[in-house]
PDB file of C-alpha atoms in Angstrom:
ATOM      1  CA  MET J 276      66.986  99.567  97.160  1.00  0.00           C
ATOM      2  CA  PHE J 277      66.030  97.214  94.478  1.00  0.00           C
ATOM      3  CA  ASP J 278      62.713  96.590  95.735  1.00  0.00           C
ATOM      4  CA  GLU J 279      62.082 100.300  95.779  1.00  0.00           C
ATOM      5  CA  LEU J 280      62.801 100.412  91.976  1.00  0.00           C
ATOM      6  CA  GLY J 281      60.553  97.165  91.438  1.00  0.00           C
ATOM      7  CA  ILE J 282      63.943  95.174  90.535  1.00  0.00           C
ATOM      8  CA  LYS J 283      64.446  91.697  91.904  1.00  0.00           C
ATOM      9  CA  ASN J 284      67.852  91.365  93.022  1.00  0.00           C
ATOM     10  CA  ARG J 285      68.562  87.640  92.504  1.00  0.00           C
ATOM     11  CA  GLY J 286      72.056  87.543  93.998  1.00  0.00           C
ATOM     12  CA  LYS J 287      73.235  87.069  90.412  1.00  0.00           C
ATOM     13  CA  LYS J 288      76.544  87.570  89.537  1.00  0.00           C
ATOM     14  CA  LEU J 289      77.683  89.038  86.396  1.00  0.00           C
ATOM     15  CA  SER J 290      78.302  87.050  83.241  1.00  0.00           C
ATOM     16  CA  MET J 291      81.883  86.620  81.752  1.00  0.00           C
ATOM     17  CA  ASN J 292      80.193  88.457  78.864  1.00  0.00           C
ATOM     18  CA  SER J 293      78.480  91.154  80.707  1.00  0.00           C
ATOM     19  CA  HIS J 294      82.240  91.575  82.648  1.00  0.00           C
ATOM     20  CA  ILE J 295      84.008  91.887  79.617  1.00  0.00           C
ATOM     21  CA  LYS J 296      81.428  94.388  78.226  1.00  0.00           C
ATOM     22  CA  LEU J 297      81.998  96.741  81.424  1.00  0.00           C
ATOM     23  CA  ILE J 298      85.848  96.376  81.142  1.00  0.00           C
ATOM     24  CA  LYS J 299      85.436  97.646  77.692  1.00  0.00           C
ATOM     25  CA  ILE J 300      83.320 100.422  78.607  1.00  0.00           C
ATOM     26  CA  ILE J 301      86.145 101.329  81.001  1.00  0.00           C
ATOM     27  CA  ALA J 302      88.754 101.162  78.219  1.00  0.00           C
ATOM     28  CA  ASP J 303      86.400 103.164  75.811  1.00  0.00           C
ATOM     29  CA  PHE J 304      85.718 105.724  77.917  1.00  0.00           C
ATOM     30  CA  SER J 305      89.318 106.270  79.051  1.00  0.00           C
ATOM     31  CA  ILE J 306      90.279 106.304  75.490  1.00  0.00           C
ATOM     32  CA  PHE J 307      87.555 109.184  74.688  1.00  0.00           C
ATOM     33  CA  LEU J 308      88.939 111.196  77.874  1.00  0.00           C
ATOM     34  CA  GLU J 309      92.297 110.637  76.840  1.00  0.00           C
ATOM     35  CA  PHE J 310      92.236 111.055  72.964  1.00  0.00           C
ATOM     36  CA  THR J 311      89.508 113.814  72.766  1.00  0.00           C
ATOM     37  CA  SER J 312      91.060 117.188  71.360  1.00  0.00           C
ATOM     38  CA  GLU J 313      90.784 120.088  73.990  1.00  0.00           C
ATOM     39  CA  GLU J 314      88.546 121.991  71.165  1.00  0.00           C
ATOM     40  CA  GLN J 315      85.862 119.291  72.031  1.00  0.00           C
ATOM     41  CA  LEU J 316      86.510 118.214  75.844  1.00  0.00           C
ATOM     42  CA  ASP J 317      88.019 120.400  78.333  1.00  0.00           C
ATOM     43  CA  ALA J 318      91.117 118.825  79.477  1.00  0.00           C
ATOM     44  CA  ASP J 319      90.866 119.839  83.173  1.00  0.00           C
ATOM     45  CA  THR J 320      87.313 117.937  82.791  1.00  0.00           C
ATOM     46  CA  ALA J 321      88.766 115.051  81.191  1.00  0.00           C
ATOM     47  CA  VAL J 322      91.403 114.357  84.037  1.00  0.00           C
ATOM     48  CA  GLU J 323      88.934 115.279  86.687  1.00  0.00           C
ATOM     49  CA  MET J 324      86.432 112.327  85.181  1.00  0.00           C
ATOM     50  CA  MET J 325      89.794 109.884  85.057  1.00  0.00           C
ATOM     51  CA  GLU J 326      90.691 110.588  88.607  1.00  0.00           C
ATOM     52  CA  GLN J 327      87.009 109.833  89.734  1.00  0.00           C
ATOM     53  CA  MET J 328      86.846 106.741  87.859  1.00  0.00           C
ATOM     54  CA  ALA J 329      90.361 105.375  89.157  1.00  0.00           C
ATOM     55  CA  ALA J 330      89.191 106.687  92.896  1.00  0.00           C
ATOM     56  CA  GLU J 331      85.831 104.379  92.260  1.00  0.00           C
ATOM     57  CA  LEU J 332      87.740 101.217  91.004  1.00  0.00           C
ATOM     58  CA  GLN J 333      90.677 101.813  93.764  1.00  0.00           C
ATOM     59  CA  LEU J 334      87.577 101.106  96.244  1.00  0.00           C
ATOM     60  CA  LEU J 335      86.924  97.480  94.889  1.00  0.00           C
ATOM     61  CA  ASP J 336      88.363  94.541  96.566  1.00  0.00           C
ATOM     62  CA  ALA J 337      92.030  93.195  95.503  1.00  0.00           C
ATOM     63  CA  GLU J 338      90.576  90.233  93.546  1.00  0.00           C
ATOM     64  CA  ASP J 339      88.079  92.460  91.332  1.00  0.00           C
ATOM     65  CA  ARG J 340      90.822  94.968  90.803  1.00  0.00           C
ATOM     66  CA  GLN J 341      93.313  92.390  89.700  1.00  0.00           C
ATOM     67  CA  ASP J 342      90.768  90.966  87.521  1.00  0.00           C
ATOM     68  CA  ILE J 343      89.971  94.151  85.754  1.00  0.00           C
ATOM     69  CA  ALA J 344      93.730  94.602  85.494  1.00  0.00           C
ATOM     70  CA  ILE J 345      94.142  91.396  83.597  1.00  0.00           C
ATOM     71  CA  ASP J 346      91.075  91.903  81.340  1.00  0.00           C
ATOM     72  CA  LEU J 347      92.290  95.196  80.531  1.00  0.00           C
ATOM     73  CA  LEU J 348      95.661  93.895  79.209  1.00  0.00           C
ATOM     74  CA  ALA J 349      93.541  91.215  77.236  1.00  0.00           C
ATOM     75  CA  ILE J 350      91.353  93.402  75.481  1.00  0.00           C
ATOM     76  CA  SER J 351      94.223  95.919  74.386  1.00  0.00           C
ATOM     77  CA  ALA J 352      94.941  93.789  71.560  1.00  0.00           C
ATOM     78  CA  GLU J 353      91.421  94.997  70.123  1.00  0.00           C
ATOM     79  CA  TYR J 354      92.755  98.310  69.791  1.00  0.00           C
ATOM     80  CA  THR J 355      95.687  99.597  67.409  1.00  0.00           C
ATOM     81  CA  GLY J 356      98.378 101.796  68.006  1.00  0.00           C
ATOM     82  CA  ASP J 357      98.414 104.672  70.729  1.00  0.00           C
ATOM     83  CA  LYS J 358      95.083 103.453  71.808  1.00  0.00           C
ATOM     84  CA  SER J 359      96.191  99.759  72.542  1.00  0.00           C
ATOM     85  CA  GLU J 360      99.204 100.869  74.424  1.00  0.00           C
ATOM     86  CA  PHE J 361      97.007 103.430  76.416  1.00  0.00           C
ATOM     87  CA  VAL J 362      94.914 100.483  77.449  1.00  0.00           C
ATOM     88  CA  LYS J 363      97.534  98.300  78.400  1.00  0.00           C
ATOM     89  CA  GLU J 364      98.779 101.097  80.506  1.00  0.00           C
ATOM     90  CA  LEU J 365      95.296 101.694  82.074  1.00  0.00           C
ATOM     91  CA  PRO J 366      95.758  99.109  84.797  1.00  0.00           C
ATOM     92  CA  GLU J 367      98.491 100.896  86.347  1.00  0.00           C
ATOM     93  CA  SER J 368      97.327 104.552  85.455  1.00  0.00           C
ATOM     94  CA  LEU J 369      93.947 103.984  87.509  1.00  0.00           C
ATOM     95  CA  GLY J 370      95.793 102.602  90.414  1.00  0.00           C
ATOM     96  CA  LEU J 371      94.754  98.951  89.970  1.00  0.00           C
ATOM     97  CA  ILE J 372      98.001  97.216  90.398  1.00  0.00           C
TER      98      ILE J 372
END
């Protein structure tokens, strides 16, 4: 697949910085789905997207799921109030633990 796109797969793993950025994307997208008003985002659509994201993340191996859960807990401190609590609960909500 990489060859078809003209991309060389060097067998490179994600750097820690890239990994944390991906964790933050998961958290931010989840916050968007949870906290956006129903006038701006259909509630059923938001639930469907959270379920789809959870299903995809649950397909990861146990070590990756555990790493994501740990990192979500760590970055929850970057948020305040309800959003911080929401991110802390994401590992369980997404079925990672």
